[in-house]
Tab-separated table of C-alpha atoms in Angstrom:
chain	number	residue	atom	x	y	z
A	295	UNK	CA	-23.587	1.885	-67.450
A	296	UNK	CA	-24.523	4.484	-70.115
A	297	UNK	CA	-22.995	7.814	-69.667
A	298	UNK	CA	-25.513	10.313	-70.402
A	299	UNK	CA	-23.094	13.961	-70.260
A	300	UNK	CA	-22.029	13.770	-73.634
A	301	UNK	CA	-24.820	13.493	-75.865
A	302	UNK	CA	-27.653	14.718	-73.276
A	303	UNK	CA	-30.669	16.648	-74.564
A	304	UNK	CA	-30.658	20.460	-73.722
A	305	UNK	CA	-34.147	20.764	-71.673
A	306	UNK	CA	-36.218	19.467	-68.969
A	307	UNK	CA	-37.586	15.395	-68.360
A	308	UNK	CA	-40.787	15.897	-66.638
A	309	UNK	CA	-41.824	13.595	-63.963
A	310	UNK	CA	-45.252	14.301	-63.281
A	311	UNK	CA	-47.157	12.293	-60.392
A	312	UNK	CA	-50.354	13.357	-58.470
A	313	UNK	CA	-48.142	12.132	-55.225
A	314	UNK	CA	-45.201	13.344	-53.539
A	315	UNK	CA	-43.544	13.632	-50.166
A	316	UNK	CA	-44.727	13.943	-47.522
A	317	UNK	CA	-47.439	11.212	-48.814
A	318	UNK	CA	-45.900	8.158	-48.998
A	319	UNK	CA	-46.553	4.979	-51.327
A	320	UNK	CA	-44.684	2.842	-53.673
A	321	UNK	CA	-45.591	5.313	-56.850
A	322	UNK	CA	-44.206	7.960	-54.908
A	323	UNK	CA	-41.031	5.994	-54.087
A	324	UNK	CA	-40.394	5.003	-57.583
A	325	UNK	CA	-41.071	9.123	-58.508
A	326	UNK	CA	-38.391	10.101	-56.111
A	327	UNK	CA	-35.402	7.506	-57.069
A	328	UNK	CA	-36.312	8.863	-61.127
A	329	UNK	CA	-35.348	12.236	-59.937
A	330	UNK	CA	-32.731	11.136	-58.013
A	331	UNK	CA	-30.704	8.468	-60.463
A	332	UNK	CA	-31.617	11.000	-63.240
A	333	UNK	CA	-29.875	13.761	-61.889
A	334	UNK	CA	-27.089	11.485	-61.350
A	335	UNK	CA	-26.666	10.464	-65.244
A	336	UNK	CA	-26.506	13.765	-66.026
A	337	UNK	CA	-30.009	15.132	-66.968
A	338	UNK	CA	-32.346	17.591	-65.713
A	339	UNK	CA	-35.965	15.880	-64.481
A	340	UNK	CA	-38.214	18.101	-63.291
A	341	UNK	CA	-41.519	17.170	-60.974
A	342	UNK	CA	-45.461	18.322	-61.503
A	343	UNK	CA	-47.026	17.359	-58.680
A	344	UNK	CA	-50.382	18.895	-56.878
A	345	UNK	CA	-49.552	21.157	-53.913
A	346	UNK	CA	-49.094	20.339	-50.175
A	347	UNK	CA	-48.917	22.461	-46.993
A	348	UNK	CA	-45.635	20.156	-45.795
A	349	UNK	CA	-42.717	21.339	-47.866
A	350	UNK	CA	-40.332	18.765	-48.475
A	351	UNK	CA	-36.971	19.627	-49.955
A	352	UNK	CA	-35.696	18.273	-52.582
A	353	UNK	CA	-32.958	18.646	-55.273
A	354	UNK	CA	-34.797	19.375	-58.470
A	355	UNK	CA	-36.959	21.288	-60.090
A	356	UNK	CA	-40.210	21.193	-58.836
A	357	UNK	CA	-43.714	22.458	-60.238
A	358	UNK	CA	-47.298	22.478	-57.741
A	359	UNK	CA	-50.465	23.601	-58.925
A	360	UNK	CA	-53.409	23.794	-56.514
A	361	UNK	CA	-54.911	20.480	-54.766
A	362	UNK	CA	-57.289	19.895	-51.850
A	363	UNK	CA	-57.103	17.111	-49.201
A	364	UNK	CA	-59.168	13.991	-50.564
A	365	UNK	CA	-61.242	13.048	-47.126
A	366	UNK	CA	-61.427	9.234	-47.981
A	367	UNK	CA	-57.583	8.928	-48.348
A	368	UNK	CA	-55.952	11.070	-46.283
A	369	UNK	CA	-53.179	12.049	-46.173
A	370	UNK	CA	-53.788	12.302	-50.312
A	371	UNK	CA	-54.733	15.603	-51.957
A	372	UNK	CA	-56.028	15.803	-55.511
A	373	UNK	CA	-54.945	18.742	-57.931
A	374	UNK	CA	-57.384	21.156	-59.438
A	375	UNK	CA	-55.251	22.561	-62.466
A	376	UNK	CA	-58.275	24.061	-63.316
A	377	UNK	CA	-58.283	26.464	-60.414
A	378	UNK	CA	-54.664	26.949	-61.283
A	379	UNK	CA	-54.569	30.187	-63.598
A	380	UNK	CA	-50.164	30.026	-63.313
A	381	UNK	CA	-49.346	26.331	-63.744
A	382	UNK	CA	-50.790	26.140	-67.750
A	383	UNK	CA	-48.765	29.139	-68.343
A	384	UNK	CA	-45.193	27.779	-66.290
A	385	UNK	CA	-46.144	24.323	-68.225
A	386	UNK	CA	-46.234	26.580	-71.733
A	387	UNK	CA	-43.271	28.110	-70.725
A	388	UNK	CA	-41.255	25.180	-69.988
A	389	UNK	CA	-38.749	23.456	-72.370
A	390	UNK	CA	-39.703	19.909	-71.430
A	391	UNK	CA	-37.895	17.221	-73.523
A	392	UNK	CA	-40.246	14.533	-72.348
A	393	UNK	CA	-43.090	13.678	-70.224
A	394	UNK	CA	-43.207	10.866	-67.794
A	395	UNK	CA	-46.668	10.823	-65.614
A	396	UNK	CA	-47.011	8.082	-63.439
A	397	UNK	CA	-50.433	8.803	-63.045
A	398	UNK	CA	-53.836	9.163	-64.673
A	399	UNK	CA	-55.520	11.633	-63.177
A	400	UNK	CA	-54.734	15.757	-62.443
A	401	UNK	CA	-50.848	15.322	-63.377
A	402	UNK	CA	-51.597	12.858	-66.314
A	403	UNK	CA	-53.591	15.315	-68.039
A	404	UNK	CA	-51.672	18.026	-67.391
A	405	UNK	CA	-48.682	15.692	-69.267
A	406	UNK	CA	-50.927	15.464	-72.052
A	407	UNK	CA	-51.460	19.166	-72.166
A	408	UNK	CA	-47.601	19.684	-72.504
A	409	UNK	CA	-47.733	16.979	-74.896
A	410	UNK	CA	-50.307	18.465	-77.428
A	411	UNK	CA	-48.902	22.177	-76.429
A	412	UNK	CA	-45.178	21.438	-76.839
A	413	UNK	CA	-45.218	18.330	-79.163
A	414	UNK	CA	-42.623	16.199	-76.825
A	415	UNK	CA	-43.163	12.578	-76.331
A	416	UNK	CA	-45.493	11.237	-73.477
A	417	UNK	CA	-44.938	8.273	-71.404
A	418	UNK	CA	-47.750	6.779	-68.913
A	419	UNK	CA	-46.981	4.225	-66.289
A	420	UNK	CA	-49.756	1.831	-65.186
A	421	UNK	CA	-48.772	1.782	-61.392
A	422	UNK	CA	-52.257	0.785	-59.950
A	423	UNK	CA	-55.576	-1.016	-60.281
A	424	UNK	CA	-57.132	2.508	-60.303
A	425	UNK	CA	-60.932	1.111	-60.752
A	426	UNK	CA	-60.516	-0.772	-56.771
A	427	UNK	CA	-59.526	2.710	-55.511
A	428	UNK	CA	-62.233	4.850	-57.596
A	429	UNK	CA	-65.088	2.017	-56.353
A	430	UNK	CA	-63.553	3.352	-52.453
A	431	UNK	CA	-64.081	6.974	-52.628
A	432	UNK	CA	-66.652	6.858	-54.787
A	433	UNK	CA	-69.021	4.332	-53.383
A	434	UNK	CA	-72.070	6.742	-52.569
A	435	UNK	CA	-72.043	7.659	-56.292
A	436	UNK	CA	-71.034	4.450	-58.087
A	437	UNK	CA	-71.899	5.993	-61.261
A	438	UNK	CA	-68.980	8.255	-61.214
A	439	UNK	CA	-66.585	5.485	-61.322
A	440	UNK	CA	-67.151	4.360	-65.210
A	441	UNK	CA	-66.941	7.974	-66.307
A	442	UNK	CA	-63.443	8.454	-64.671
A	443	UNK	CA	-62.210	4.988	-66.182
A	444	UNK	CA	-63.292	6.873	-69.338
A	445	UNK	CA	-60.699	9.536	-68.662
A	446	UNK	CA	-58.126	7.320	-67.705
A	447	UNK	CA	-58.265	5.412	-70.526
A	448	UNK	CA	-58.517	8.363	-72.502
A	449	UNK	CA	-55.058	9.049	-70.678
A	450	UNK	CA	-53.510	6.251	-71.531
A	451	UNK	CA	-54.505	6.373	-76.009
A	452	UNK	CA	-52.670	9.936	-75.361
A	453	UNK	CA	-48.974	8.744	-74.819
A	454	UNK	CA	-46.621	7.369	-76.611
A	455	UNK	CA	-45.835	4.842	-74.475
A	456	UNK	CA	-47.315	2.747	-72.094
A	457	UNK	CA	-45.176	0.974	-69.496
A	458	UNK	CA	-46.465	-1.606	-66.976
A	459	UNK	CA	-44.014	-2.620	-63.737
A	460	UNK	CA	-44.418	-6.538	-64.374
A	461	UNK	CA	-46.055	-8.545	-67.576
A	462	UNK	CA	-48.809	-9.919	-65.754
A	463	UNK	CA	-50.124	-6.436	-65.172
A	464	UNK	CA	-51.066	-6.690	-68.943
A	465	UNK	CA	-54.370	-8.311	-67.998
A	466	UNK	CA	-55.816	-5.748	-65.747
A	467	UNK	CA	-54.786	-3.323	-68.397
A	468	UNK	CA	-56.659	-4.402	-71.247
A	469	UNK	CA	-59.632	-5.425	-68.556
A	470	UNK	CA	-59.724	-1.404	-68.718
A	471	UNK	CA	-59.972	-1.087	-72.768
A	472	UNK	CA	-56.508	-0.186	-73.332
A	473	UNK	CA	-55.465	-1.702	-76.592
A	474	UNK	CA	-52.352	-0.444	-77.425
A	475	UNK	CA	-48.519	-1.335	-77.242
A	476	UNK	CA	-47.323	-2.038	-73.567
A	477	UNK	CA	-43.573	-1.798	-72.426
A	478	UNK	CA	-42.294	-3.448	-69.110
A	479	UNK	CA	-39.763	-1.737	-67.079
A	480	UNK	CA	-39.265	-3.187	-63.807
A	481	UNK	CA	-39.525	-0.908	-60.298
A	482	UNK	CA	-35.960	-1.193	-58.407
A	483	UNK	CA	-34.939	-1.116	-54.508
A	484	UNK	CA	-33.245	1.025	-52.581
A	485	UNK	CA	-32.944	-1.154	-50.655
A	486	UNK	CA	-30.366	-3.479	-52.354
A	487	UNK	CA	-26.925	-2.184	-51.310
A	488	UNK	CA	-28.042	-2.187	-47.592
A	489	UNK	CA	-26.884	-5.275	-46.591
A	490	UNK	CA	-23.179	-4.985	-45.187
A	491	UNK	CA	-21.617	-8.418	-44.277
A	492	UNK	CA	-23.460	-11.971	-43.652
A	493	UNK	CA	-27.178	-11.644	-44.235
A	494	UNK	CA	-27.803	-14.173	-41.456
A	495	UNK	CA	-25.911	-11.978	-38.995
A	496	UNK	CA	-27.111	-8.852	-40.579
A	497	UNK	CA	-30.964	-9.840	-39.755
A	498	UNK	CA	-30.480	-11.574	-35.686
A	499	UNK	CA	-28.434	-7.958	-35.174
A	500	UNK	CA	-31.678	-5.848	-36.558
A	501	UNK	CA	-34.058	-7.938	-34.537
A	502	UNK	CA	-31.756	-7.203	-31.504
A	503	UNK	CA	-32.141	-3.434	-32.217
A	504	UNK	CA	-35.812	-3.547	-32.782
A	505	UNK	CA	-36.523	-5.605	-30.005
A	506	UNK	CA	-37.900	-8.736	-31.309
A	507	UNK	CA	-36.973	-12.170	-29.468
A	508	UNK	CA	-34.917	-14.436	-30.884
A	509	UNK	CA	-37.107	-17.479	-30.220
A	510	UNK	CA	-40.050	-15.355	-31.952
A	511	UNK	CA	-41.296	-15.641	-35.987
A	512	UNK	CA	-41.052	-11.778	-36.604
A	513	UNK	CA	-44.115	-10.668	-38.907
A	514	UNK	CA	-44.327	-8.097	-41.134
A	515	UNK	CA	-46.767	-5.943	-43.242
A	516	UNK	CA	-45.508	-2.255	-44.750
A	517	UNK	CA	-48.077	-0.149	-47.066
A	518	UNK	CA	-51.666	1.511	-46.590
A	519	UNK	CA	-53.735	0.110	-43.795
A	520	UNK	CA	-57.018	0.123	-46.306
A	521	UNK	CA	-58.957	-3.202	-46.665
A	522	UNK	CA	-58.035	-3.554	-50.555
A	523	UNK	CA	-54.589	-4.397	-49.484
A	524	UNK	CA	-56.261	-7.654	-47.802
A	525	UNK	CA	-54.988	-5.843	-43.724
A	526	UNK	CA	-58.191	-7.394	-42.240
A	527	UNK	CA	-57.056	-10.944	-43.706
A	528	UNK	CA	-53.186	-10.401	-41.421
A	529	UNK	CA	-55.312	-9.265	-38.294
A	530	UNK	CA	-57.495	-12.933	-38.861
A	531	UNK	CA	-54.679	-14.453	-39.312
A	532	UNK	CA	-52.837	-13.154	-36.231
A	533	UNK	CA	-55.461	-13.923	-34.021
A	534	UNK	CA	-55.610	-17.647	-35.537
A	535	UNK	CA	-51.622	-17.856	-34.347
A	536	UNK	CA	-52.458	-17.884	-30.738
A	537	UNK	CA	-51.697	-20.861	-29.030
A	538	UNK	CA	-49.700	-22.108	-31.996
A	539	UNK	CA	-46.347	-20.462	-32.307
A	540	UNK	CA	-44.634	-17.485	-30.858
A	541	UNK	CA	-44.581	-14.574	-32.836
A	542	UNK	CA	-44.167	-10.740	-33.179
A	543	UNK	CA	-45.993	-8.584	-35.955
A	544	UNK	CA	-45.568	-5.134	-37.103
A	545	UNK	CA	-47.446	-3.281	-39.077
A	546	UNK	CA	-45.796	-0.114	-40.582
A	547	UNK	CA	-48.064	2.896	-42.511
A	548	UNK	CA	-51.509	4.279	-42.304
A	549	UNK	CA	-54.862	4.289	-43.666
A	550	UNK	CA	-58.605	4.857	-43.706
A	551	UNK	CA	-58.536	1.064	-42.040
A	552	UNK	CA	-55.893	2.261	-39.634
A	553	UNK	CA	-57.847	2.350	-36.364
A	554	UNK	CA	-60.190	-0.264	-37.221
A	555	UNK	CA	-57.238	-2.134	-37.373
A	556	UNK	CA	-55.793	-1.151	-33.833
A	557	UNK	CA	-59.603	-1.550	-32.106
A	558	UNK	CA	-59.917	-5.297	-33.695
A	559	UNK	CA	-56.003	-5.664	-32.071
A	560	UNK	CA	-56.857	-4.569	-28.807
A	561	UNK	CA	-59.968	-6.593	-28.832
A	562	UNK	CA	-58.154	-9.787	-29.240
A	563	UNK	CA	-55.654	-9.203	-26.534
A	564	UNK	CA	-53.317	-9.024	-29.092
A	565	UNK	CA	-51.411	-5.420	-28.162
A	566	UNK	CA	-48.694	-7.317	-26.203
A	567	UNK	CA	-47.366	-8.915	-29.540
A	568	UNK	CA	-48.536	-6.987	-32.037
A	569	UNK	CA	-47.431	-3.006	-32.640
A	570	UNK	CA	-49.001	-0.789	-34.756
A	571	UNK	CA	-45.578	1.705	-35.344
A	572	UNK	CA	-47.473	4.072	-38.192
A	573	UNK	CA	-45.773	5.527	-40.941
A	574	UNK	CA	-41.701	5.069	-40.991
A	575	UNK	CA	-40.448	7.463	-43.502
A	576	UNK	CA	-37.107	7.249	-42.471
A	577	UNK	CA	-35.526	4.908	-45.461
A	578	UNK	CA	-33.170	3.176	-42.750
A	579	UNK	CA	-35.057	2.664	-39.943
A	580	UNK	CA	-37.402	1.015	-42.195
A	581	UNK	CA	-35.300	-1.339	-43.949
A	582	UNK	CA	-34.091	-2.859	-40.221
A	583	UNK	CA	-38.179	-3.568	-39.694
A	584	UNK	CA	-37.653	-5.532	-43.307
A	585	UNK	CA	-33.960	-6.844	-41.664
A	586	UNK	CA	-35.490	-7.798	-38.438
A	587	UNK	CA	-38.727	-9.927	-39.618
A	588	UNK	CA	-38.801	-13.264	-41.013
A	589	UNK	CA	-41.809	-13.400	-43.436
A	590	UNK	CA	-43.614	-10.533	-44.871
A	591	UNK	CA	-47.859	-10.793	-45.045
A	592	UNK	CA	-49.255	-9.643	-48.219
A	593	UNK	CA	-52.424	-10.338	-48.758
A	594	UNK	CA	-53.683	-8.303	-51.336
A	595	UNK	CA	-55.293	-8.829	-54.993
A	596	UNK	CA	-55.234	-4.870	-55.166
A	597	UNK	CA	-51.838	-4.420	-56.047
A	598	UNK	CA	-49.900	-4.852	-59.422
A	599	UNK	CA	-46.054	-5.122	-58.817
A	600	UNK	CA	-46.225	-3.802	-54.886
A	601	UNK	CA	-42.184	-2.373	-53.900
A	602	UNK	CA	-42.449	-3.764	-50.734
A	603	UNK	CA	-42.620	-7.233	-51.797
A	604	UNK	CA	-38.910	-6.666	-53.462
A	605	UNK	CA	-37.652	-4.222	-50.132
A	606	UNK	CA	-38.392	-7.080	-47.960
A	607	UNK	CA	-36.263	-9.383	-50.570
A	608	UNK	CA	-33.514	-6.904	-50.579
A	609	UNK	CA	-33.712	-7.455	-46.544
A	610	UNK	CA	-33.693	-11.438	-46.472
A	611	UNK	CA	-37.650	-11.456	-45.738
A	612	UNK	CA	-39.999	-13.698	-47.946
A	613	UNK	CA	-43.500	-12.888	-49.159
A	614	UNK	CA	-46.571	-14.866	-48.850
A	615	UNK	CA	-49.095	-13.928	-50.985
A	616	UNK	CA	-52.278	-14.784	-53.235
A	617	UNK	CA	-52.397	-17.643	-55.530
A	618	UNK	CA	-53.695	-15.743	-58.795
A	619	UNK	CA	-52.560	-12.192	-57.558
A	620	UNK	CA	-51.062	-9.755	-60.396
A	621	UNK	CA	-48.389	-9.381	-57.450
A	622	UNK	CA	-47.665	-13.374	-56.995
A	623	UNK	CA	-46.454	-13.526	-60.850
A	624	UNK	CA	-42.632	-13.072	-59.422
A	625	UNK	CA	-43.238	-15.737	-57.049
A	626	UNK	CA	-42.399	-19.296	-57.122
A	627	UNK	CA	-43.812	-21.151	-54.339
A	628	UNK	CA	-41.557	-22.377	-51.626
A	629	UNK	CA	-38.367	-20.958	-53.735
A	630	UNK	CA	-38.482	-17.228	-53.830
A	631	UNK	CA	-42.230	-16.579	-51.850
A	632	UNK	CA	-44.884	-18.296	-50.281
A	633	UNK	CA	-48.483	-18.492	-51.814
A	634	UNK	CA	-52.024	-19.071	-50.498
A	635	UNK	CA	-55.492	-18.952	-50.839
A	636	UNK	CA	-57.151	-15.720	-49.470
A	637	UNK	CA	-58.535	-17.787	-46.016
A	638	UNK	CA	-56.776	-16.689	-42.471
A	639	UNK	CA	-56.897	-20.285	-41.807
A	640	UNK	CA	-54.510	-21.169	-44.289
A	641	UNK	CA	-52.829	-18.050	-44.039
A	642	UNK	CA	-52.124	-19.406	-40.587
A	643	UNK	CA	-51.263	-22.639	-41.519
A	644	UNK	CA	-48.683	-21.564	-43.482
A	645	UNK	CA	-47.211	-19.466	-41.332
A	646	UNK	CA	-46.809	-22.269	-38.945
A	647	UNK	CA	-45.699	-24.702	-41.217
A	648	UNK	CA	-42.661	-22.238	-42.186
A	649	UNK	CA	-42.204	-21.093	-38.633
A	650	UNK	CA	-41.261	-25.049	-37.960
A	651	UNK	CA	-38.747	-25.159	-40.826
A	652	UNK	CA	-35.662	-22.707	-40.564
A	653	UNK	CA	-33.811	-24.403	-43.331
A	654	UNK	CA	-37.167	-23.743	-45.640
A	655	UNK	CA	-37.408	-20.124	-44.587
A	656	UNK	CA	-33.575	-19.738	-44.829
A	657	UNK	CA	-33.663	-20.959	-48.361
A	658	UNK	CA	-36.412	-19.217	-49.620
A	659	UNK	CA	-35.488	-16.026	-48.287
A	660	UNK	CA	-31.882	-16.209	-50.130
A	661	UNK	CA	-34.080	-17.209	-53.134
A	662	UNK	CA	-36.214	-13.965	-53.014
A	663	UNK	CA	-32.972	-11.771	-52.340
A	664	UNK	CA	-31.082	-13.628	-55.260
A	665	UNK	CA	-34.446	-13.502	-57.810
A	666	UNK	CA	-36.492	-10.178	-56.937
A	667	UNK	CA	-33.906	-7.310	-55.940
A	668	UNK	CA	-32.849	-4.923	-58.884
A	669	UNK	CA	-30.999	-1.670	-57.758
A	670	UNK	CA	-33.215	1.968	-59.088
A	671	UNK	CA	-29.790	2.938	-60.108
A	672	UNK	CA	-29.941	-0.050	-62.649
A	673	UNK	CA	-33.212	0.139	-63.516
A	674	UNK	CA	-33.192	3.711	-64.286
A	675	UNK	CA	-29.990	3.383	-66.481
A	676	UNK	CA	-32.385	1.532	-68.428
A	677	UNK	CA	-35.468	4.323	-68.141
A	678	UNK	CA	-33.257	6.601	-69.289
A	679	UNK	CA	-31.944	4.619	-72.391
A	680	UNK	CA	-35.627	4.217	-73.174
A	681	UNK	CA	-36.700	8.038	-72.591
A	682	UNK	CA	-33.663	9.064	-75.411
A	683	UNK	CA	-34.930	6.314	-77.676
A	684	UNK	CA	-38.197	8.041	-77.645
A	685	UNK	CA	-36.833	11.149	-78.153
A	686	UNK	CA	-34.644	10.250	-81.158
A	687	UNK	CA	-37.800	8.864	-82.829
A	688	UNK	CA	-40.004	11.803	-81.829
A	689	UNK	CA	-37.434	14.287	-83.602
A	690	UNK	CA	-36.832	12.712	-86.619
C-alpha cells in the first residue's frame, strides 16, 4: 500500500457529485468510501454536492450550493449553481489540487468551472446510462433530452480524464459521442471484510436473524424500485414461482415504481412471502439481507457496473442477470453469476433449476465471492496513485 504523508500535495481533492446522503445509490456509495479511504492515506478530499434539508455528518470538508427536489425522482434534488451567488466565489477561493465529479450535470460543471478558473486537472466518471434516466423525467418534452446529452458530452471533452467502472461500459460511452481516452478503475465493497468465520455458517446464522426459513430459496433485489432497473420483470417472476418452490423475497430501497410495486404484490396474494422493507441505510443490517439470501435478481439493462451485484458477492449471494447487459460482462454463467433472457418465464425457470441444486448454488456463490469482491480501501489506493499521476503531469 502506497503511503501518501510524505510526499502529499498541500491543497484540497475535490469530490464533486450531484448526490449525497441522505439519498442513497451506488454513485453515492462509491462518493462516500473516496472521502473516507482518502482521508485515511493522508489527503484532504473535499465534497461539492447540491444542498439538502437532512444534514448528514460527515468528516470532511463539505461544499452545498442551492438545489430543489426533482418530483420524478424523489428523494433526488438537482443543484441550481446559478441561483447560488456564494458557491462560485467559495469554489474561486478554494485551493483545490484536483477535481473528481462523478457526475455530469450541476456538480460536473461546476468541476469544470474550477478547472478553467484554477487550472487543476479534471477527472469525470461515467457512473450511469444518463440518456435512460433523462428519457424518465423528461418524457412530456422528449426534445429536451438530446440537448442535455449535448451538455454531458460537452462535460465529458472538458476533463482530463475519463474513467469508466468496467470495460464494457466503453460501448454505451461512445454510443453518446465521446471519443476520447477512457481509463477503468473498478468500484470496491465495503462489504468485503464482513464475513467473520465459515461463509456457510455465516449465511444459515443471518437467515436465522432475519427470519427466513431454512427450507426456503431466500430472494433478493437492493437498488431503486424504478422500471429501468427491470423491478416489474422480479414481481413476474415471483408470481410465476408459486406452486413451484418455496421461497422468500425482499426487496430493499425505493422508487417512483415503489407502490406500484407493493399494489401488483398484494394483488397476487403474494404479501405473505414477499416484504417490501424500503430503504436500509444502515451498512450492517444491510449486508445480513445480502448474508441471509441465496440468489440476488437483477434484471436490469439500465445499469453499467451496479455495486450491488459485487455486495451480494462479498455476502456469498450470486447474481442472475441479462445476457448482453453492460452489468453481465463480470459474469460467467453458472461459475461466478447466473444469466438469462429478459422473460419472467425463464427468469423463473432458472430460479428453480438452481433452487434444486445446492452444490450448483454453493459453487457459484464461492465463485462470485472469490472473482467480483475488491475492498474500496484497495481500490482507492489505486485512485489515489492515479489522481498524483495526474497531478505530476498537470504541473510540469
Amino acid at each position: 500500500m502506497a503511503d501518501y504523508n510524505n510526499d502529499k500535495p498541500k491543497g484540497l481533492f475535490g469530490i464533486f457529485n450531484d448526490s449525497f446522503p441522505p439519498i442513497l445509490d451506488g454513485v453515492t456509495l462509491t462518493v462516500e468510501n473516496y472521502v473516507h479511504w482518502l482521508k485515511k492515506k493522508g489527503l484532504s478530499p473535499c465534497v461539492v454536492t447540491p444542498w439538502n434539508p437532512v444534514a448528514t455528518p460527515i468528516d470532511c470538508e463539505v461544499m452545498k450550493y442551492f438545489s430543489l427536489p426533482i418530483q420524478s425522482r424523489k428523494p433526488y434534488r438537482y443543484g441550481y449553481p446559478k441561483l447560488d451567488p456564494y458557491i462560485w466565489k467559495k469554489l474561486r477561493n478554494t485551493d483545490f489540487k484536483l477535481v473528481h465529479a462523478h457526475c455530469p450535470f450541476s456538480s460536473g460543471r461546476l468541476g469544470v468551472y474550477v478547472k478553467k478558473k484554477s487550472g487543476v486537472p479534471l477527472i469525470g466518471t461515467f457512473h450511469s446510462k444518463y440518456r435512460d434516466d433523462l428519457r424518465h423525467s423528461f418524457k412530456y418534452v422528449p426534445w429536451m433530452v438530446d440537448i442535455i446529452m449535448k451538455r454531458i458530452l460537452d462535460f465529458f471533452n472538458s476533463c482530463d480524464e475519463v474513467w469508466i467502472p468496467q470495460a464494457h461500459v466503453e460501448e454505451t460511452v461512445r454510443e453518446y459521442g465521446y471519443k476520447g481516452p477512457l481509463t477503468v478503475v473498478e468500484n470496491g465493497n465495503d462489504f468485503a471484510t464482513m464475513v467473520h468465520g465459515d461463509l456457510i455458517d455465516f449465511k444459515v446464522q443471518a437467515k436465522k436473524e432475519i427470519g427466513i426459513p431454512a427450507d426456503q430459496i431466500a430472494l433478493l433485489f437492493v437498488g431503486q424500485h424504478i422500471l429501468e432497473k427491470g423491478i416489474d420483470i422480479v414481481v413476474e417472476t415471483l408470481k410465476l414461482l408459486g406452486g413451484k418452490v418455496k421461497y422468500h423475497m425482499n426487496f430493499i430501497g425505493t422508487g417512483y415504481a415503489f407502490d406500484d410495486i407493493k399494489r401488483s404484490i398484494e394483488e397476487a396474494g403474494l404479501s405473505d412471502r414477499v416484504k417490501l422493507n424500503g430503504v436500509i441505510s444502515d451498512r450492517e443490517a444491510l449486508s445480513r439481507y445480502y448474508a441471509a439470501s441465496d440468489l440476488f435478481l437483477f434484471p436490469s439493462f439500465y445499469d453499467n457496473a451496479p455495486l450491488v451485484i459485487r455486495e451480494a458477492a462479498a455476502m456469498g449471494t450470486p447474481s442472475i442477470l441479462l445476457e448482453g447487459s453492460t452489468a453481465s460482462e463480470v459474469i460467467k454463467d453458472g461459475v461466478n453469476g447466473f444469466l438469462t433472457a429478459k422473460d419472467p418465464e425463464k427468469f423463473a425457470d432458472l430460479v428453480c433449476r438452481i433452487a434444486s441444486d445446492h452444490e450448483l448454488l454453493k459453487r457459484v456463490a464461492k465463485g462470485a465471492r472469490d472473482t467480483l469482491v475488491r475492498s474500496w480501501e484497495d481500490v482507492v489506493d489505486e485512485v489515489a496513485d492515479r489522481y498524483q499521476s495526474l497531478i505530476r503531469r498537470t504541473n510540469r
